[in-house]
N, CA, C and O atoms as CSV, one atom per row, in Angstrom:
chain,resi,resn,atom,element,x,y,z
A,1,MET,N,N,60.723,-115.524,87.617
A,1,MET,CA,C,59.364,-115.599,88.117
A,1,MET,C,C,59.214,-114.604,89.263
A,1,MET,O,O,60.017,-114.586,90.196
A,2,THR,N,N,58.182,-113.785,89.181
A,2,THR,CA,C,57.915,-112.796,90.207
A,2,THR,C,C,57.168,-113.439,91.365
A,2,THR,O,O,56.230,-114.211,91.167
A,3,THR,N,N,57.599,-113.107,92.575
A,3,THR,CA,C,56.926,-113.618,93.762
A,3,THR,C,C,56.623,-112.451,94.693
A,3,THR,O,O,57.219,-111.378,94.600
A,4,VAL,N,N,55.673,-112.699,95.597
A,4,VAL,CA,C,55.319,-111.696,96.601
A,4,VAL,C,C,55.364,-112.329,97.980
A,4,VAL,O,O,55.281,-113.547,98.134
A,5,SER,N,N,55.498,-111.468,98.975
A,5,SER,CA,C,55.550,-111.917,100.365
A,5,SER,C,C,54.166,-112.358,100.829
A,5,SER,O,O,53.165,-112.050,100.182
A,6,PRO,N,N,54.106,-113.074,101.942
A,6,PRO,CA,C,52.803,-113.442,102.489
A,6,PRO,C,C,51.921,-112.225,102.775
A,6,PRO,O,O,50.717,-112.264,102.518
A,7,ALA,N,N,52.499,-111.157,103.298
A,7,ALA,CA,C,51.703,-109.962,103.595
A,7,ALA,C,C,51.102,-109.375,102.320
A,7,ALA,O,O,49.940,-108.967,102.307
A,8,THR,N,N,51.891,-109.335,101.257
A,8,THR,CA,C,51.391,-108.814,99.989
A,8,THR,C,C,50.340,-109.750,99.410
A,8,THR,O,O,49.329,-109.293,98.878
A,9,ALA,N,N,50.570,-111.057,99.509
A,9,ALA,CA,C,49.588,-112.034,99.018
A,9,ALA,C,C,48.272,-111.869,99.768
A,9,ALA,O,O,47.202,-111.899,99.160
A,10,ALA,N,N,48.345,-111.696,101.075
A,10,ALA,CA,C,47.139,-111.511,101.882
A,10,ALA,C,C,46.417,-110.239,101.463
A,10,ALA,O,O,45.195,-110.235,101.311
A,11,GLU,N,N,47.167,-109.168,101.278
A,11,GLU,CA,C,46.562,-107.895,100.875
A,11,GLU,C,C,45.911,-108.003,99.492
A,11,GLU,O,O,44.797,-107.519,99.292
A,12,ARG,N,N,46.596,-108.628,98.552
A,12,ARG,CA,C,46.080,-108.714,97.188
A,12,ARG,C,C,44.880,-109.640,97.073
A,12,ARG,O,O,44.033,-109.440,96.203
A,13,THR,N,N,44.790,-110.643,97.926
A,13,THR,CA,C,43.689,-111.609,97.835
A,13,THR,C,C,42.567,-111.321,98.827
A,13,THR,O,O,41.482,-111.893,98.718
A,14,GLY,N,N,42.816,-110.444,99.787
A,14,GLY,CA,C,41.783,-110.094,100.753
A,14,GLY,C,C,41.561,-111.117,101.846
A,14,GLY,O,O,40.512,-111.125,102.490
A,15,VAL,N,N,42.543,-111.982,102.060
A,15,VAL,CA,C,42.425,-112.959,103.142
A,15,VAL,C,C,43.546,-112.709,104.149
A,15,VAL,O,O,44.532,-112.039,103.841
A,16,SER,N,N,43.385,-113.245,105.333
A,16,SER,CA,C,44.389,-113.043,106.374
A,16,SER,C,C,45.578,-113.983,106.178
A,16,SER,O,O,45.505,-114.961,105.433
A,17,LEU,N,N,46.657,-113.665,106.855
A,17,LEU,CA,C,47.829,-114.548,106.826
A,17,LEU,C,C,47.473,-115.925,107.384
A,17,LEU,O,O,47.931,-116.945,106.870
A,18,ASP,N,N,46.654,-115.949,108.436
A,18,ASP,CA,C,46.218,-117.233,109.008
A,18,ASP,C,C,45.455,-118.052,107.971
A,18,ASP,O,O,45.626,-119.268,107.888
A,19,THR,N,N,44.613,-117.385,107.182
A,19,THR,CA,C,43.845,-118.083,106.151
A,19,THR,C,C,44.771,-118.636,105.087
A,19,THR,O,O,44.568,-119.757,104.620
A,20,LEU,N,N,45.776,-117.884,104.695
A,20,LEU,CA,C,46.753,-118.387,103.712
A,20,LEU,C,C,47.416,-119.659,104.220
A,20,LEU,O,O,47.523,-120.647,103.492
A,21,ARG,N,N,47.860,-119.630,105.473
A,21,ARG,CA,C,48.514,-120.811,106.041
A,21,ARG,C,C,47.533,-121.982,106.141
A,21,ARG,O,O,47.908,-123.129,105.899
A,22,TYR,N,N,46.279,-121.693,106.497
A,22,TYR,CA,C,45.253,-122.725,106.593
A,22,TYR,C,C,45.006,-123.372,105.234
A,22,TYR,O,O,44.967,-124.598,105.126
A,23,TYR,N,N,44.840,-122.556,104.202
A,23,TYR,CA,C,44.628,-123.090,102.853
A,23,TYR,C,C,45.797,-123.985,102.438
A,23,TYR,O,O,45.597,-125.035,101.828
A,24,GLU,N,N,46.998,-123.569,102.769
A,24,GLU,CA,C,48.176,-124.375,102.416
A,24,GLU,C,C,48.182,-125.684,103.208
A,24,GLU,O,O,48.424,-126.756,102.653
A,25,ARG,N,N,47.915,-125.581,104.498
A,25,ARG,CA,C,47.905,-126.775,105.356
A,25,ARG,C,C,46.860,-127.785,104.891
A,25,ARG,O,O,47.090,-128.992,104.968
A,26,GLU,N,N,45.706,-127.301,104.405
A,26,GLU,CA,C,44.628,-128.166,103.942
A,26,GLU,C,C,44.861,-128.675,102.516
A,26,GLU,O,O,44.066,-129.464,102.006
A,27,GLY,N,N,45.932,-128.235,101.876
A,27,GLY,CA,C,46.241,-128.694,100.528
A,27,GLY,C,C,45.422,-128.010,99.451
A,27,GLY,O,O,45.358,-128.494,98.322
A,28,LEU,N,N,44.791,-126.883,99.786
A,28,LEU,CA,C,43.962,-126.173,98.812
A,28,LEU,C,C,44.792,-125.284,97.902
A,28,LEU,O,O,44.384,-124.992,96.778
A,29,ILE,N,N,45.937,-124.858,98.372
A,29,ILE,CA,C,46.898,-124.107,97.571
A,29,ILE,C,C,48.269,-124.721,97.791
A,29,ILE,O,O,48.505,-125.446,98.757
A,30,GLY,N,N,49.146,-124.415,96.881
A,30,GLY,CA,C,50.534,-124.839,97.065
A,30,GLY,C,C,50.861,-126.141,96.393
A,30,GLY,O,O,50.059,-126.673,95.626
A,31,PRO,N,N,52.013,-126.649,96.670
A,31,PRO,CA,C,52.900,-126.180,97.723
A,31,PRO,C,C,53.466,-124.796,97.394
A,31,PRO,O,O,53.769,-124.486,96.242
A,32,ILE,N,N,53.597,-123.990,98.421
A,32,ILE,CA,C,54.112,-122.640,98.282
A,32,ILE,C,C,55.639,-122.707,98.359
A,32,ILE,O,O,56.214,-123.312,99.264
A,33,ARG,N,N,56.268,-122.065,97.378
A,33,ARG,CA,C,57.732,-122.079,97.361
A,33,ARG,C,C,58.274,-121.298,98.545
A,33,ARG,O,O,57.580,-120.466,99.129
A,34,ARG,N,N,59.506,-121.573,98.884
A,34,ARG,CA,C,60.181,-120.912,100.009
A,34,ARG,C,C,61.463,-120.257,99.515
A,34,ARG,O,O,62.128,-120.743,98.600
A,35,SER,N,N,61.783,-119.147,100.147
A,35,SER,CA,C,63.044,-118.464,99.841
A,35,SER,C,C,64.182,-119.253,100.475
A,35,SER,O,O,63.952,-120.207,101.218
A,36,ALA,N,N,65.396,-118.847,100.178
A,36,ALA,CA,C,66.558,-119.502,100.782
A,36,ALA,C,C,66.492,-119.419,102.302
A,36,ALA,O,O,67.000,-120.297,102.999
A,37,GLY,N,N,65.863,-118.360,102.813
A,37,GLY,CA,C,65.719,-118.187,104.254
A,37,GLY,C,C,64.505,-118.885,104.838
A,37,GLY,O,O,64.255,-118.788,106.039
A,38,GLY,N,N,63.738,-119.596,103.995
A,38,GLY,CA,C,62.584,-120.353,104.470
A,38,GLY,C,C,61.272,-119.596,104.485
A,38,GLY,O,O,60.264,-120.116,104.963
A,39,HIS,N,N,61.269,-118.364,103.963
A,39,HIS,CA,C,60.041,-117.564,103.945
A,39,HIS,C,C,59.194,-117.932,102.736
A,39,HIS,O,O,59.714,-118.196,101.652
A,40,ARG,N,N,57.881,-117.945,102.939
A,40,ARG,CA,C,56.962,-118.246,101.835
A,40,ARG,C,C,57.052,-117.152,100.769
A,40,ARG,O,O,57.187,-115.967,101.073
A,41,GLU,N,N,56.972,-117.595,99.506
A,41,GLU,CA,C,56.955,-116.695,98.361
A,41,GLU,C,C,55.814,-117.127,97.450
A,41,GLU,O,O,55.808,-118.246,96.937
A,42,TYR,N,N,54.853,-116.239,97.252
A,42,TYR,CA,C,53.665,-116.554,96.465
A,42,TYR,C,C,53.826,-116.066,95.034
A,42,TYR,O,O,54.237,-114.932,94.789
A,43,THR,N,N,53.494,-116.948,94.090
A,43,THR,CA,C,53.540,-116.601,92.674
A,43,THR,C,C,52.165,-116.112,92.229
A,43,THR,O,O,51.198,-116.193,92.986
A,44,GLU,N,N,52.080,-115.606,91.006
A,44,GLU,CA,C,50.783,-115.195,90.449
A,44,GLU,C,C,49.839,-116.394,90.375
A,44,GLU,O,O,48.638,-116.250,90.605
A,45,ASP,N,N,50.366,-117.565,90.060
A,45,ASP,CA,C,49.548,-118.776,90.023
A,45,ASP,C,C,48.969,-119.075,91.412
A,45,ASP,O,O,47.801,-119.442,91.542
A,46,ASP,N,N,49.805,-118.914,92.445
A,46,ASP,CA,C,49.313,-119.111,93.816
A,46,ASP,C,C,48.191,-118.136,94.132
A,46,ASP,O,O,47.192,-118.514,94.744
A,47,LEU,N,N,48.350,-116.876,93.714
A,47,LEU,CA,C,47.327,-115.861,93.977
A,47,LEU,C,C,46.023,-116.205,93.254
A,47,LEU,O,O,44.932,-115.981,93.778
A,48,PHE,N,N,46.152,-116.752,92.045
A,48,PHE,CA,C,44.962,-117.201,91.315
A,48,PHE,C,C,44.235,-118.286,92.108
A,48,PHE,O,O,43.021,-118.211,92.295
A,49,TRP,N,N,44.974,-119.291,92.574
A,49,TRP,CA,C,44.381,-120.388,93.342
A,49,TRP,C,C,43.723,-119.870,94.615
A,49,TRP,O,O,42.628,-120.304,94.976
A,50,ILE,N,N,44.388,-118.948,95.291
A,50,ILE,CA,C,43.817,-118.375,96.514
A,50,ILE,C,C,42.495,-117.687,96.194
A,50,ILE,O,O,41.517,-117.833,96.926
A,51,GLY,N,N,42.474,-116.941,95.100
A,51,GLY,CA,C,41.249,-116.267,94.684
A,51,GLY,C,C,40.136,-117.248,94.375
A,51,GLY,O,O,38.983,-117.028,94.745
A,52,MET,N,N,40.483,-118.331,93.698
A,52,MET,CA,C,39.481,-119.335,93.359
A,52,MET,C,C,38.931,-120.000,94.625
A,52,MET,O,O,37.719,-120.154,94.777
A,53,VAL,N,N,39.820,-120.385,95.517
A,53,VAL,CA,C,39.390,-121.025,96.760
A,53,VAL,C,C,38.515,-120.070,97.571
A,53,VAL,O,O,37.491,-120.477,98.120
A,54,THR,N,N,38.913,-118.821,97.646
A,54,THR,CA,C,38.144,-117.825,98.388
A,54,THR,C,C,36.754,-117.642,97.780
A,54,THR,O,O,35.762,-117.564,98.505
A,55,CYS,N,N,36.683,-117.574,96.473
A,55,CYS,CA,C,35.390,-117.439,95.787
A,55,CYS,C,C,34.495,-118.633,96.098
A,55,CYS,O,O,33.314,-118.465,96.402
A,56,PHE,N,N,35.047,-119.823,96.022
A,56,PHE,CA,C,34.268,-121.022,96.314
A,56,PHE,C,C,33.819,-121.053,97.771
A,56,PHE,O,O,32.704,-121.483,98.067
A,57,ARG,N,N,34.673,-120.602,98.676
A,57,ARG,CA,C,34.284,-120.545,100.095
A,57,ARG,C,C,33.116,-119.581,100.277
A,57,ARG,O,O,32.163,-119.874,100.999
A,58,GLU,N,N,33.201,-118.428,99.614
A,58,GLU,CA,C,32.127,-117.443,99.704
A,58,GLU,C,C,30.831,-117.982,99.096
A,58,GLU,O,O,29.740,-117.558,99.477
A,59,ALA,N,N,30.952,-118.913,98.158
A,59,ALA,CA,C,29.774,-119.525,97.536
A,59,ALA,C,C,29.215,-120.659,98.396
A,59,ALA,O,O,28.228,-121.297,98.031
A,60,GLY,N,N,29.851,-120.901,99.533
A,60,GLY,CA,C,29.317,-121.878,100.467
A,60,GLY,C,C,29.933,-123.266,100.395
A,60,GLY,O,O,29.485,-124.171,101.100
A,61,LEU,N,N,30.951,-123.456,99.560
A,61,LEU,CA,C,31.586,-124.771,99.504
A,61,LEU,C,C,32.408,-124.989,100.770
A,61,LEU,O,O,33.113,-124.096,101.242
A,62,GLY,N,N,32.297,-126.172,101.291
A,62,GLY,CA,C,33.067,-126.533,102.469
A,62,GLY,C,C,34.470,-126.971,102.098
A,62,GLY,O,O,34.800,-127.127,100.922
A,63,ILE,N,N,35.278,-127.163,103.104
A,63,ILE,CA,C,36.668,-127.561,102.885
A,63,ILE,C,C,36.730,-128.911,102.179
A,63,ILE,O,O,37.573,-129.105,101.302
A,64,ALA,N,N,35.859,-129.845,102.541
A,64,ALA,CA,C,35.868,-131.160,101.880
A,64,ALA,C,C,35.560,-131.020,100.392
A,64,ALA,O,O,36.203,-131.665,99.564
A,65,ASP,N,N,34.575,-130.176,100.044
A,65,ASP,CA,C,34.267,-129.929,98.635
A,65,ASP,C,C,35.468,-129.328,97.914
A,65,ASP,O,O,35.796,-129.718,96.794
A,66,LEU,N,N,36.112,-128.379,98.570
A,66,LEU,CA,C,37.272,-127.733,97.953
A,66,LEU,C,C,38.413,-128.720,97.741
A,66,LEU,O,O,39.061,-128.717,96.694
A,67,ARG,N,N,38.653,-129.565,98.743
A,67,ARG,CA,C,39.700,-130.581,98.582
A,67,ARG,C,C,39.395,-131.473,97.377
A,67,ARG,O,O,40.282,-131.788,96.583
A,68,GLU,N,N,38.118,-131.875,97.253
A,68,GLU,CA,C,37.713,-132.738,96.148
A,68,GLU,C,C,37.941,-132.048,94.802
A,68,GLU,O,O,38.471,-132.658,93.874
A,69,PHE,N,N,37.545,-130.786,94.697
A,69,PHE,CA,C,37.695,-130.075,93.435
A,69,PHE,C,C,39.159,-129.833,93.101
A,69,PHE,O,O,39.569,-130.014,91.955
A,70,VAL,N,N,39.939,-129.434,94.072
A,70,VAL,CA,C,41.375,-129.210,93.848
A,70,VAL,C,C,42.036,-130.521,93.413
A,70,VAL,O,O,42.886,-130.524,92.523
A,71,ALA,N,N,41.648,-131.620,94.036
A,71,ALA,CA,C,42.195,-132.923,93.639
A,71,ALA,C,C,41.838,-133.238,92.192
A,71,ALA,O,O,42.659,-133.777,91.450
A,72,MET,N,N,40.608,-132.901,91.788
A,72,MET,CA,C,40.207,-133.110,90.385
A,72,MET,C,C,41.085,-132.304,89.439
A,72,MET,O,O,41.515,-132.797,88.396
A,73,LEU,N,N,41.341,-131.068,89.815
A,73,LEU,CA,C,42.161,-130.207,88.954
A,73,LEU,C,C,43.596,-130.708,88.879
A,73,LEU,O,O,44.192,-130.750,87.803
A,74,ARG,N,N,44.136,-131.078,90.004
A,74,ARG,CA,C,45.544,-131.506,90.037
A,74,ARG,C,C,45.740,-132.867,89.374
A,74,ARG,O,O,46.800,-133.130,88.807
A,75,ALA,N,N,44.733,-133.729,89.439
A,75,ALA,CA,C,44.840,-135.056,88.839
A,75,ALA,C,C,44.443,-135.042,87.371
A,75,ALA,O,O,44.478,-136.068,86.691
A,76,ASP,N,N,44.069,-133.868,86.900
A,76,ASP,CA,C,43.679,-133.699,85.500
A,76,ASP,C,C,42.528,-134.632,85.124
A,76,ASP,O,O,42.565,-135.317,84.102
A,77,HIS,N,N,41.499,-134.636,85.988
A,77,HIS,CA,C,40.290,-135.409,85.689
A,77,HIS,C,C,39.659,-134.881,84.407
A,77,HIS,O,O,39.885,-133.729,84.037
A,78,PRO,N,N,38.878,-135.700,83.732
A,78,PRO,CA,C,38.213,-135.230,82.512
A,78,PRO,C,C,37.333,-134.018,82.813
A,78,PRO,O,O,36.745,-133.923,83.890
A,79,PRO,N,N,37.248,-133.104,81.865
A,79,PRO,CA,C,36.454,-131.887,82.098
A,79,PRO,C,C,35.012,-132.159,82.523
A,79,PRO,O,O,34.455,-131.402,83.318
A,80,HIS,N,N,34.398,-133.225,82.008
A,80,HIS,CA,C,32.995,-133.462,82.374
A,80,HIS,C,C,32.837,-133.763,83.865
A,80,HIS,O,O,31.782,-133.475,84.430
A,81,HIS,N,N,33.855,-134.335,84.521
A,81,HIS,CA,C,33.781,-134.557,85.970
A,81,HIS,C,C,33.781,-133.227,86.711
A,81,HIS,O,O,33.015,-133.023,87.653
A,82,ARG,N,N,34.658,-132.323,86.268
A,82,ARG,CA,C,34.736,-131.008,86.900
A,82,ARG,C,C,33.443,-130.228,86.680
A,82,ARG,O,O,32.935,-129.578,87.593
A,83,VAL,N,N,32.918,-130.302,85.457
A,83,VAL,CA,C,31.676,-129.590,85.136
A,83,VAL,C,C,30.528,-130.133,85.974
A,83,VAL,O,O,29.724,-129.361,86.497
A,84,ALA,N,N,30.443,-131.434,86.106
A,84,ALA,CA,C,29.371,-132.041,86.907
A,84,ALA,C,C,29.483,-131.599,88.363
A,84,ALA,O,O,28.479,-131.266,88.993
A,85,PHE,N,N,30.691,-131.596,88.890
A,85,PHE,CA,C,30.921,-131.141,90.262
A,85,PHE,C,C,30.440,-129.704,90.422
A,85,PHE,O,O,29.703,-129.393,91.358
A,86,LEU,N,N,30.854,-128.835,89.515
A,86,LEU,CA,C,30.488,-127.421,89.595
A,86,LEU,C,C,28.987,-127.213,89.409
A,86,LEU,O,O,28.390,-126.371,90.079
A,87,ARG,N,N,28.380,-127.970,88.508
A,87,ARG,CA,C,26.924,-127.849,88.315
A,87,ARG,C,C,26.164,-128.251,89.567
A,87,ARG,O,O,25.183,-127.605,89.938
A,88,ASP,N,N,26.614,-129.318,90.219
A,88,ASP,CA,C,25.969,-129.750,91.467
A,88,ASP,C,C,26.064,-128.662,92.530
A,88,ASP,O,O,25.085,-128.368,93.218
A,89,ARG,N,N,27.246,-128.067,92.660
A,89,ARG,CA,C,27.425,-127.016,93.663
A,89,ARG,C,C,26.632,-125.772,93.291
A,89,ARG,O,O,26.109,-125.084,94.168
A,90,ARG,N,N,26.539,-125.478,91.996
A,90,ARG,CA,C,25.759,-124.328,91.543
A,90,ARG,C,C,24.279,-124.527,91.862
A,90,ARG,O,O,23.606,-123.596,92.304
A,91,ALA,N,N,23.778,-125.733,91.640
A,91,ALA,CA,C,22.373,-126.027,91.942
A,91,ALA,C,C,22.095,-125.843,93.430
A,91,ALA,O,O,21.058,-125.299,93.810
A,92,ALA,N,N,23.017,-126.294,94.265
A,92,ALA,CA,C,22.846,-126.121,95.711
A,92,ALA,C,C,22.869,-124.635,96.073
A,92,ALA,O,O,22.114,-124.194,96.940
A,93,LEU,N,N,23.719,-123.878,95.421
A,93,LEU,CA,C,23.784,-122.441,95.675
A,93,LEU,C,C,22.494,-121.745,95.236
A,93,LEU,O,O,22.017,-120.834,95.913
A,94,GLU,N,N,21.933,-122.170,94.111
A,94,GLU,CA,C,20.651,-121.617,93.651
A,94,GLU,C,C,19.551,-121.881,94.678
A,94,GLU,O,O,18.704,-121.020,94.916
A,95,GLN,N,N,19.561,-123.056,95.280
A,95,GLN,CA,C,18.568,-123.372,96.307
A,95,GLN,C,C,18.733,-122.440,97.512
A,95,GLN,O,O,17.749,-121.981,98.093
A,96,ARG,N,N,19.971,-122.173,97.875
A,96,ARG,CA,C,20.225,-121.242,98.984
A,96,ARG,C,C,19.743,-119.846,98.635
A,96,ARG,O,O,19.163,-119.162,99.479
A,97,VAL,N,N,19.975,-119.415,97.400
A,97,VAL,CA,C,19.520,-118.091,96.958
A,97,VAL,C,C,18.003,-118.012,97.039
A,97,VAL,O,O,17.455,-117.016,97.513
A,98,ASP,N,N,17.323,-119.056,96.579
A,98,ASP,CA,C,15.860,-119.082,96.650
A,98,ASP,C,C,15.379,-118.985,98.102
A,98,ASP,O,O,14.435,-118.255,98.401
A,99,ALA,N,N,16.028,-119.720,98.988
A,99,ALA,CA,C,15.657,-119.678,100.404
A,99,ALA,C,C,15.888,-118.284,100.976
A,99,ALA,O,O,15.080,-117.796,101.766
A,100,LEU,N,N,16.977,-117.645,100.584
A,100,LEU,CA,C,17.252,-116.287,101.056
A,100,LEU,C,C,16.219,-115.300,100.524
A,100,LEU,O,O,15.798,-114.391,101.240
A,101,ARG,N,N,15.810,-115.477,99.270
A,101,ARG,CA,C,14.789,-114.593,98.701
A,101,ARG,C,C,13.465,-114.747,99.465
A,101,ARG,O,O,12.787,-113.755,99.734
A,102,ARG,N,N,13.100,-115.977,99.810
A,102,ARG,CA,C,11.878,-116.196,100.587
A,102,ARG,C,C,11.991,-115.528,101.962
A,102,ARG,O,O,11.042,-114.905,102.440
A,103,ALA,N,N,13.147,-115.665,102.582
A,103,ALA,CA,C,13.359,-115.056,103.899
A,103,ALA,C,C,13.293,-113.537,103.811
A,103,ALA,O,O,12.729,-112.891,104.695
A,104,ILE,N,N,13.854,-112.968,102.772
A,104,ILE,CA,C,13.784,-111.520,102.575
A,104,ILE,C,C,12.334,-111.088,102.392
A,104,ILE,O,O,11.920,-110.051,102.911
A,105,GLY,N,N,11.560,-111.886,101.654
A,105,GLY,CA,C,10.144,-111.583,101.471
A,105,GLY,C,C,9.394,-111.560,102.787
A,105,GLY,O,O,8.564,-110.681,103.017
A,106,VAL,N,N,9.681,-112.518,103.649
A,106,VAL,CA,C,9.039,-112.556,104.969
A,106,VAL,C,C,9.435,-111.318,105.766
A,106,VAL,O,O,8.586,-110.672,106.381
A,107,LEU,N,N,10.710,-110.993,105.754
A,107,LEU,CA,C,11.168,-109.796,106.471
A,107,LEU,C,C,10.518,-108.538,105.918
A,107,LEU,O,O,10.107,-107.668,106.686
A,108,ASP,N,N,10.419,-108.429,104.608
A,108,ASP,CA,C,9.768,-107.270,104.001
A,108,ASP,C,C,8.310,-107.168,104.441
A,108,ASP,O,O,7.818,-106.077,104.729
A,109,ASP,N,N,7.624,-108.305,104.492
A,109,ASP,CA,C,6.226,-108.315,104.945
A,109,ASP,C,C,6.127,-107.823,106.391
A,109,ASP,O,O,5.237,-107.040,106.723
A,110,LYS,N,N,7.032,-108.278,107.237
A,110,LYS,CA,C,7.009,-107.874,108.650
A,110,LYS,C,C,7.376,-106.396,108.794
A,110,LYS,O,O,6.805,-105.694,109.629
A,111,ILE,N,N,8.306,-105.933,108.004
A,111,ILE,CA,C,8.654,-104.509,108.042
A,111,ILE,C,C,7.455,-103.669,107.641
A,111,ILE,O,O,7.144,-102.662,108.278
A,112,ALA,N,N,6.792,-104.090,106.586
A,112,ALA,CA,C,5.595,-103.363,106.128
A,112,ALA,C,C,4.501,-103.417,107.188
A,112,ALA,O,O,3.820,-102.419,107.424
A,113,TYR,N,N,4.329,-104.556,107.820
A,113,TYR,CA,C,3.287,-104.717,108.842
A,113,TYR,C,C,3.550,-103.804,110.052
A,113,TYR,O,O,2.633,-103.167,110.570
A,114,PHE,N,N,4.809,-103.751,110.489
A,114,PHE,CA,C,5.129,-102.983,111.683
A,114,PHE,C,C,5.393,-101.511,111.406
A,114,PHE,O,O,5.565,-100.731,112.343
A,115,SER,N,N,5.429,-101.119,110.148
A,115,SER,CA,C,5.703,-99.714,109.809
A,115,SER,C,C,4.465,-98.869,109.945
A,115,SER,O,O,4.510,-97.664,109.700
């Protein structure tokens, strides 16, 4: 099994070393294997999980939401539970997008007014 160092994992996933440790501490990734010397070694599966968690964070999911979803995945909940969870979060994200579009419209109006 191929593994990478924390620095390489951080570089490949675009998150900081502190964020990697935080995700592990919160139970969102891992457990991360350790070398004989005690150094973290990240697998491709770990990098996938980091990417997924990062994507969900960027979509506005909080740590509690992420813990809930990761628990669903690890406990092998029925797919319809996972789908319902994701649909709920998607609907909330759509509402945020709509609010942002309205805000952009207001800004565009003000830019046009002051131009």
